[in-house]
PDB file of C-alpha atoms in Angstrom:
ATOM      1  CA  MET M   1      -0.027   0.094   0.107  1.00  0.00           C
ATOM      2  CA  THR M   2       1.302   3.238  -1.052  1.00  0.00           C
ATOM      3  CA  THR M   3       1.997   5.697   1.787  1.00  0.00           C
ATOM      4  CA  PRO M   4      -0.081   9.079   1.453  1.00  0.00           C
ATOM      5  CA  PHE M   5       2.146  11.986   0.537  1.00  0.00           C
ATOM      6  CA  SER M   6       0.839  13.901   3.722  1.00  0.00           C
ATOM      7  CA  GLU M   7       2.432  11.306   5.684  1.00  0.00           C
ATOM      8  CA  THR M   8       5.621  11.177   4.132  1.00  0.00           C
ATOM      9  CA  LEU M   9       6.150  14.712   4.274  1.00  0.00           C
ATOM     10  CA  ARG M  10       5.486  14.726   7.866  1.00  0.00           C
ATOM     11  CA  ASN M  11       8.084  11.784   8.436  1.00  0.00           C
ATOM     12  CA  ALA M  12      10.423  12.958   6.311  1.00  0.00           C
ATOM     13  CA  THR M  13      10.719  16.566   8.085  1.00  0.00           C
ATOM     14  CA  TRP M  14       9.643  15.786  11.720  1.00  0.00           C
ATOM     15  CA  ALA M  15      13.299  16.442  12.962  1.00  0.00           C
ATOM     16  CA  ASP M  16      13.080  19.973  11.283  1.00  0.00           C
ATOM     17  CA  HIS M  17       9.750  20.615  12.959  1.00  0.00           C
ATOM     18  CA  GLN M  18      10.776  19.609  16.485  1.00  0.00           C
ATOM     19  CA  SER M  19      14.119  21.915  15.890  1.00  0.00           C
ATOM     20  CA  ALA M  20      11.973  24.632  15.244  1.00  0.00           C
ATOM     21  CA  GLU M  21       9.807  24.151  18.301  1.00  0.00           C
ATOM     22  CA  SER M  22      12.692  23.805  20.384  1.00  0.00           C
ATOM     23  CA  GLU M  23      14.097  27.145  20.006  1.00  0.00           C
ATOM     24  CA  GLY M  24      15.168  29.203  23.213  1.00  0.00           C
ATOM     25  CA  TYR M  25      12.657  32.138  22.453  1.00  0.00           C
ATOM     26  CA  LEU M  26       9.765  29.979  22.132  1.00  0.00           C
ATOM     27  CA  SER M  27      10.516  28.326  25.584  1.00  0.00           C
ATOM     28  CA  ALA M  28      11.114  31.876  27.100  1.00  0.00           C
ATOM     29  CA  LEU M  29       7.794  33.098  26.020  1.00  0.00           C
ATOM     30  CA  MET M  30       5.692  29.819  27.095  1.00  0.00           C
ATOM     31  CA  GLY M  31       7.590  29.846  30.328  1.00  0.00           C
ATOM     32  CA  GLY M  32       6.116  33.773  30.810  1.00  0.00           C
ATOM     33  CA  ARG M  33       9.449  35.212  31.062  1.00  0.00           C
ATOM     34  CA  LEU M  34       8.989  37.816  28.271  1.00  0.00           C
ATOM     35  CA  SER M  35       7.092  41.049  28.522  1.00  0.00           C
ATOM     36  CA  GLU M  36       4.426  41.823  25.916  1.00  0.00           C
ATOM     37  CA  HIS M  37       6.653  43.850  23.774  1.00  0.00           C
ATOM     38  CA  ASP M  38       9.018  40.963  23.809  1.00  0.00           C
ATOM     39  CA  TYR M  39       6.206  38.823  22.378  1.00  0.00           C
ATOM     40  CA  GLY M  40       5.515  41.456  19.719  1.00  0.00           C
ATOM     41  CA  GLU M  41       8.983  41.255  18.547  1.00  0.00           C
ATOM     42  CA  MET M  42       7.537  37.729  17.421  1.00  0.00           C
ATOM     43  CA  VAL M  43       4.719  38.949  16.049  1.00  0.00           C
ATOM     44  CA  ALA M  44       6.258  41.565  14.095  1.00  0.00           C
ATOM     45  CA  GLN M  45       8.229  38.782  12.008  1.00  0.00           C
ATOM     46  CA  HIS M  46       5.167  37.042  11.745  1.00  0.00           C
ATOM     47  CA  TYR M  47       3.499  40.100   9.946  1.00  0.00           C
ATOM     48  CA  PHE M  48       6.279  40.516   7.306  1.00  0.00           C
ATOM     49  CA  ALA M  49       6.414  36.676   6.780  1.00  0.00           C
ATOM     50  CA  TYR M  50       2.505  36.216   6.411  1.00  0.00           C
ATOM     51  CA  THR M  51       2.102  39.737   4.429  1.00  0.00           C
ATOM     52  CA  ALA M  52       4.321  38.185   1.726  1.00  0.00           C
ATOM     53  CA  LEU M  53       2.613  34.521   2.108  1.00  0.00           C
ATOM     54  CA  ASP M  54      -0.751  35.799   1.825  1.00  0.00           C
ATOM     55  CA  ALA M  55       0.301  38.192  -1.215  1.00  0.00           C
ATOM     56  CA  VAL M  56       1.689  35.521  -3.101  1.00  0.00           C
ATOM     57  CA  SER M  57      -1.460  33.420  -2.206  1.00  0.00           C
ATOM     58  CA  ARG M  58      -3.600  35.910  -3.701  1.00  0.00           C
ATOM     59  CA  GLN M  59      -1.587  35.883  -6.992  1.00  0.00           C
ATOM     60  CA  LEU M  60      -1.887  32.116  -7.341  1.00  0.00           C
ATOM     61  CA  ALA M  61      -5.597  32.107  -6.380  1.00  0.00           C
ATOM     62  CA  ASP M  62      -6.430  31.007 -10.014  1.00  0.00           C
ATOM     63  CA  HIS M  63      -3.213  28.579 -10.637  1.00  0.00           C
ATOM     64  CA  PRO M  64      -4.520  25.109 -11.495  1.00  0.00           C
ATOM     65  CA  VAL M  65      -2.223  23.449  -8.782  1.00  0.00           C
ATOM     66  CA  ALA M  66      -1.210  26.037  -6.327  1.00  0.00           C
ATOM     67  CA  GLY M  67      -4.858  27.226  -6.225  1.00  0.00           C
ATOM     68  CA  ARG M  68      -5.950  24.415  -4.503  1.00  0.00           C
ATOM     69  CA  PHE M  69      -4.135  25.288  -1.704  1.00  0.00           C
ATOM     70  CA  VAL M  70      -5.229  29.167  -1.514  1.00  0.00           C
ATOM     71  CA  PHE M  71      -7.594  29.795   1.310  1.00  0.00           C
ATOM     72  CA  PRO M  72      -8.551  33.305   1.780  1.00  0.00           C
ATOM     73  CA  GLU M  73     -10.082  32.096   5.236  1.00  0.00           C
ATOM     74  CA  LEU M  74      -6.408  31.692   6.353  1.00  0.00           C
ATOM     75  CA  TYR M  75      -5.164  34.978   5.466  1.00  0.00           C
ATOM     76  CA  ARG M  76      -3.362  36.434   8.388  1.00  0.00           C
ATOM     77  CA  GLU M  77      -2.533  40.010   7.579  1.00  0.00           C
ATOM     78  CA  GLN M  78      -5.677  41.781   8.983  1.00  0.00           C
ATOM     79  CA  ALA M  79      -5.307  39.635  12.463  1.00  0.00           C
ATOM     80  CA  LEU M  80      -1.657  40.381  12.866  1.00  0.00           C
ATOM     81  CA  GLU M  81      -2.523  44.258  12.413  1.00  0.00           C
ATOM     82  CA  ARG M  82      -5.154  43.869  15.187  1.00  0.00           C
ATOM     83  CA  ASP M  83      -2.243  42.113  17.263  1.00  0.00           C
ATOM     84  CA  LEU M  84       0.201  44.619  16.737  1.00  0.00           C
ATOM     85  CA  THR M  85      -2.217  47.253  17.997  1.00  0.00           C
ATOM     86  CA  THR M  86      -2.913  45.577  20.986  1.00  0.00           C
ATOM     87  CA  ILE M  87       0.453  44.978  21.823  1.00  0.00           C
ATOM     88  CA  TYR M  88       2.390  48.445  20.625  1.00  0.00           C
ATOM     89  CA  GLY M  89      -0.749  50.981  19.800  1.00  0.00           C
ATOM     90  CA  PRO M  90      -2.009  52.778  16.976  1.00  0.00           C
ATOM     91  CA  SER M  91       1.706  53.858  15.927  1.00  0.00           C
ATOM     92  CA  TRP M  92       2.855  50.007  15.210  1.00  0.00           C
ATOM     93  CA  ARG M  93       4.161  50.222  12.096  1.00  0.00           C
ATOM     94  CA  GLU M  94       7.294  52.978  13.531  1.00  0.00           C
ATOM     95  CA  ARG M  95       7.880  50.212  15.553  1.00  0.00           C
ATOM     96  CA  ILE M  96       8.522  47.135  13.552  1.00  0.00           C
ATOM     97  CA  THR M  97      11.172  45.997  11.089  1.00  0.00           C
ATOM     98  CA  PRO M  98      11.957  42.891   9.432  1.00  0.00           C
ATOM     99  CA  SER M  99      15.225  40.863  10.816  1.00  0.00           C
ATOM    100  CA  LYS M 100      17.443  39.902   8.448  1.00  0.00           C
ATOM    101  CA  SER M 101      16.429  36.373   8.926  1.00  0.00           C
ATOM    102  CA  THR M 102      12.774  37.334   8.092  1.00  0.00           C
ATOM    103  CA  ARG M 103      13.921  39.026   5.156  1.00  0.00           C
ATOM    104  CA  THR M 104      15.728  35.850   3.854  1.00  0.00           C
ATOM    105  CA  LEU M 105      12.428  33.928   4.527  1.00  0.00           C
ATOM    106  CA  VAL M 106      10.390  36.656   2.652  1.00  0.00           C
ATOM    107  CA  ALA M 107      12.675  36.428  -0.517  1.00  0.00           C
ATOM    108  CA  ARG M 108      12.312  32.733  -0.787  1.00  0.00           C
ATOM    109  CA  ILE M 109       8.515  32.900  -0.609  1.00  0.00           C
ATOM    110  CA  HIS M 110       8.628  35.269  -3.565  1.00  0.00           C
ATOM    111  CA  GLN M 111      11.321  33.249  -5.026  1.00  0.00           C
ATOM    112  CA  VAL M 112       9.396  29.604  -5.471  1.00  0.00           C
ATOM    113  CA  SER M 113       6.134  31.625  -6.194  1.00  0.00           C
ATOM    114  CA  ASP M 114       6.401  30.306  -9.799  1.00  0.00           C
ATOM    115  CA  TRP M 115       6.761  26.720  -8.368  1.00  0.00           C
ATOM    116  CA  PRO M 116       3.348  25.165  -7.080  1.00  0.00           C
ATOM    117  CA  GLY M 117       5.574  22.606  -5.045  1.00  0.00           C
ATOM    118  CA  GLY M 118       7.478  25.400  -3.404  1.00  0.00           C
ATOM    119  CA  TYR M 119       4.529  27.327  -2.796  1.00  0.00           C
ATOM    120  CA  VAL M 120       2.678  24.667  -1.142  1.00  0.00           C
ATOM    121  CA  ALA M 121       5.857  23.880   1.041  1.00  0.00           C
ATOM    122  CA  HIS M 122       5.899  27.291   2.479  1.00  0.00           C
ATOM    123  CA  HIS M 123       2.187  27.462   3.130  1.00  0.00           C
ATOM    124  CA  TYR M 124       2.176  23.695   4.686  1.00  0.00           C
ATOM    125  CA  THR M 125       5.101  24.502   7.019  1.00  0.00           C
ATOM    126  CA  ARG M 126       3.346  27.576   8.128  1.00  0.00           C
ATOM    127  CA  TYR M 127      -0.292  26.913   8.376  1.00  0.00           C
ATOM    128  CA  LEU M 128      -0.541  23.301   9.580  1.00  0.00           C
ATOM    129  CA  GLY M 129       1.725  24.468  12.282  1.00  0.00           C
ATOM    130  CA  ASP M 130      -0.718  27.471  13.310  1.00  0.00           C
ATOM    131  CA  LEU M 131      -3.447  25.127  13.174  1.00  0.00           C
ATOM    132  CA  SER M 132      -2.068  22.450  15.524  1.00  0.00           C
ATOM    133  CA  GLY M 133       0.951  23.442  17.972  1.00  0.00           C
ATOM    134  CA  GLY M 134       0.186  27.218  17.329  1.00  0.00           C
ATOM    135  CA  GLN M 135      -3.321  26.382  19.176  1.00  0.00           C
ATOM    136  CA  PHE M 136      -1.550  25.375  22.241  1.00  0.00           C
ATOM    137  CA  ILE M 137       0.532  28.520  22.120  1.00  0.00           C
ATOM    138  CA  ARG M 138      -2.335  30.581  21.960  1.00  0.00           C
ATOM    139  CA  MET M 139      -4.037  29.354  24.962  1.00  0.00           C
ATOM    140  CA  GLU M 140      -0.836  29.722  26.699  1.00  0.00           C
ATOM    141  CA  LEU M 141      -0.295  33.147  25.523  1.00  0.00           C
ATOM    142  CA  GLN M 142      -3.913  34.068  26.760  1.00  0.00           C
ATOM    143  CA  LYS M 143      -2.865  32.725  30.213  1.00  0.00           C
ATOM    144  CA  ILE M 144       0.054  34.920  30.476  1.00  0.00           C
ATOM    145  CA  TYR M 145      -0.899  38.158  28.894  1.00  0.00           C
ATOM    146  CA  GLY M 146      -4.738  38.044  29.360  1.00  0.00           C
ATOM    147  CA  TYR M 147      -5.735  38.408  25.668  1.00  0.00           C
ATOM    148  CA  THR M 148      -9.174  38.085  24.714  1.00  0.00           C
ATOM    149  CA  LYS M 149     -10.440  37.737  20.922  1.00  0.00           C
ATOM    150  CA  GLY M 150     -10.055  41.240  19.297  1.00  0.00           C
ATOM    151  CA  GLY M 151      -6.308  41.714  19.570  1.00  0.00           C
ATOM    152  CA  GLY M 152      -3.300  40.078  20.758  1.00  0.00           C
ATOM    153  CA  VAL M 153      -3.683  36.671  19.902  1.00  0.00           C
ATOM    154  CA  ASP M 154      -5.849  36.779  17.168  1.00  0.00           C
ATOM    155  CA  PHE M 155      -3.444  35.433  14.599  1.00  0.00           C
ATOM    156  CA  TYR M 156      -4.108  31.972  16.405  1.00  0.00           C
ATOM    157  CA  PHE M 157      -8.085  32.006  15.653  1.00  0.00           C
ATOM    158  CA  PHE M 158      -9.405  30.664  12.732  1.00  0.00           C
ATOM    159  CA  ASP M 159     -13.142  30.787  13.163  1.00  0.00           C
ATOM    160  CA  GLU M 160     -13.870  31.039   9.398  1.00  0.00           C
ATOM    161  CA  LEU M 161     -12.379  27.424   9.254  1.00  0.00           C
ATOM    162  CA  GLY M 162     -15.046  25.936  11.537  1.00  0.00           C
ATOM    163  CA  SER M 163     -13.882  22.399  12.523  1.00  0.00           C
ATOM    164  CA  LEU M 164     -10.022  22.725  12.634  1.00  0.00           C
ATOM    165  CA  PRO M 165      -9.590  18.977  12.519  1.00  0.00           C
ATOM    166  CA  ARG M 166     -12.008  18.466   9.580  1.00  0.00           C
ATOM    167  CA  PHE M 167     -10.097  21.214   7.670  1.00  0.00           C
ATOM    168  CA  LYS M 168      -6.623  19.879   8.439  1.00  0.00           C
ATOM    169  CA  ASN M 169      -7.791  16.188   7.102  1.00  0.00           C
ATOM    170  CA  GLU M 170      -9.238  18.279   4.088  1.00  0.00           C
ATOM    171  CA  TYR M 171      -5.980  19.875   3.637  1.00  0.00           C
ATOM    172  CA  ARG M 172      -4.034  16.595   3.821  1.00  0.00           C
ATOM    173  CA  SER M 173      -6.259  15.222   1.176  1.00  0.00           C
ATOM    174  CA  ARG M 174      -5.340  17.949  -0.934  1.00  0.00           C
ATOM    175  CA  LEU M 175      -1.627  17.161  -0.064  1.00  0.00           C
ATOM    176  CA  ASP M 176      -2.360  13.428  -0.947  1.00  0.00           C
ATOM    177  CA  ALA M 177      -4.096  14.349  -4.090  1.00  0.00           C
ATOM    178  CA  LEU M 178      -1.066  16.493  -5.249  1.00  0.00           C
ATOM    179  CA  GLY M 179       1.694  13.851  -4.176  1.00  0.00           C
ATOM    180  CA  ALA M 180       0.033  11.240  -6.640  1.00  0.00           C
ATOM    181  CA  GLU M 181       0.433  13.697  -9.462  1.00  0.00           C
ATOM    182  CA  LEU M 182       4.133  14.199  -8.739  1.00  0.00           C
ATOM    183  CA  ASP M 183       7.310  11.771  -9.640  1.00  0.00           C
ATOM    184  CA  GLU M 184       9.581  10.883  -7.166  1.00  0.00           C
ATOM    185  CA  ARG M 185      12.089  13.487  -7.985  1.00  0.00           C
ATOM    186  CA  GLU M 186       9.615  16.417  -7.534  1.00  0.00           C
ATOM    187  CA  GLN M 187       8.397  14.848  -4.356  1.00  0.00           C
ATOM    188  CA  GLN M 188      11.870  14.855  -2.746  1.00  0.00           C
ATOM    189  CA  ARG M 189      12.338  18.284  -4.338  1.00  0.00           C
ATOM    190  CA  MET M 190       9.131  19.389  -2.373  1.00  0.00           C
ATOM    191  CA  ILE M 191      10.265  17.408   1.057  1.00  0.00           C
ATOM    192  CA  GLY M 192      13.409  19.505   0.526  1.00  0.00           C
ATOM    193  CA  GLU M 193      11.916  23.154   0.222  1.00  0.00           C
ATOM    194  CA  VAL M 194       9.680  22.042   3.405  1.00  0.00           C
ATOM    195  CA  ARG M 195      12.927  21.139   5.253  1.00  0.00           C
ATOM    196  CA  LEU M 196      14.367  24.268   4.237  1.00  0.00           C
ATOM    197  CA  ALA M 197      11.170  26.414   5.216  1.00  0.00           C
ATOM    198  CA  TYR M 198      11.468  24.897   8.671  1.00  0.00           C
ATOM    199  CA  GLN M 199      15.094  26.138   8.902  1.00  0.00           C
ATOM    200  CA  LEU M 200      14.291  29.521   7.759  1.00  0.00           C
ATOM    201  CA  ASN M 201      11.689  29.895  10.479  1.00  0.00           C
ATOM    202  CA  THR M 202      13.630  28.534  13.003  1.00  0.00           C
ATOM    203  CA  GLU M 203      16.328  30.989  12.009  1.00  0.00           C
ATOM    204  CA  VAL M 204      13.847  33.840  12.466  1.00  0.00           C
ATOM    205  CA  LEU M 205      13.154  32.558  16.069  1.00  0.00           C
ATOM    206  CA  ALA M 206      17.103  32.106  16.780  1.00  0.00           C
ATOM    207  CA  GLU M 207      17.458  35.923  15.709  1.00  0.00           C
ATOM    208  CA  LEU M 208      14.924  36.787  18.359  1.00  0.00           C
ATOM    209  CA  ARG M 209      17.175  35.429  21.112  1.00  0.00           C
ATOM    210  CA  HIS M 210      18.754  38.886  21.726  1.00  0.00           C
ATOM    211  CA  VAL M 211      15.189  39.396  23.298  1.00  0.00           C
ATOM    212  CA  VAL M 212      15.364  36.756  25.432  1.00  0.00           C
ATOM    213  CA  LYS M 213      18.802  37.921  26.611  1.00  0.00           C
ATOM    214  CA  ALA M 214      17.656  41.175  27.316  1.00  0.00           C
ATOM    215  CA  ALA M 215      14.841  39.979  29.255  1.00  0.00           C
ATOM    216  CA  ALA M 216      17.130  38.007  31.552  1.00  0.00           C
TER     217      ALA M 216
END
């Protein structure tokens, strides 16, 4: 029996996924050791990354392959704007800048926008994580900072999707269908891009270590 591509993808990149989750900034954040503005440093980097990812999604909405993974309900830009307004106030745009690693991630997202497998790799890496472990992060942040829906952790709310488990199953089904259309070489190329996406996202978190040091 052929292994579903979504399972192959998950198994091949699990170590990269765990590496991202174990980054020191997240440990300090989840441990309640960072200020609200320190948390905002990560939200700011998310803003630049997701603005790029959502822009590419809009460009690819009508693409016969990539378009299957474009869900306007997932767009995060407006939610992140509410979060940044809550954290930094109405002048938040003057407070934030993309880090070097975020600029690298954004450049890669744009670079692979003409390759459906590359776009899906970055989309999968971010959004499946947000819909899974991201929900635990949201609950912890709500406990630590007292946020309610409306700003602070709106990034993690996906009310328009309805049932998250059902949506994730549908997403994995689309991954499986895509994998069935790809030859072995293209499957491996896409797996490699997912691993790179995890690496780039981990580097974004690693660059936030200065926040942890300043808070110590």
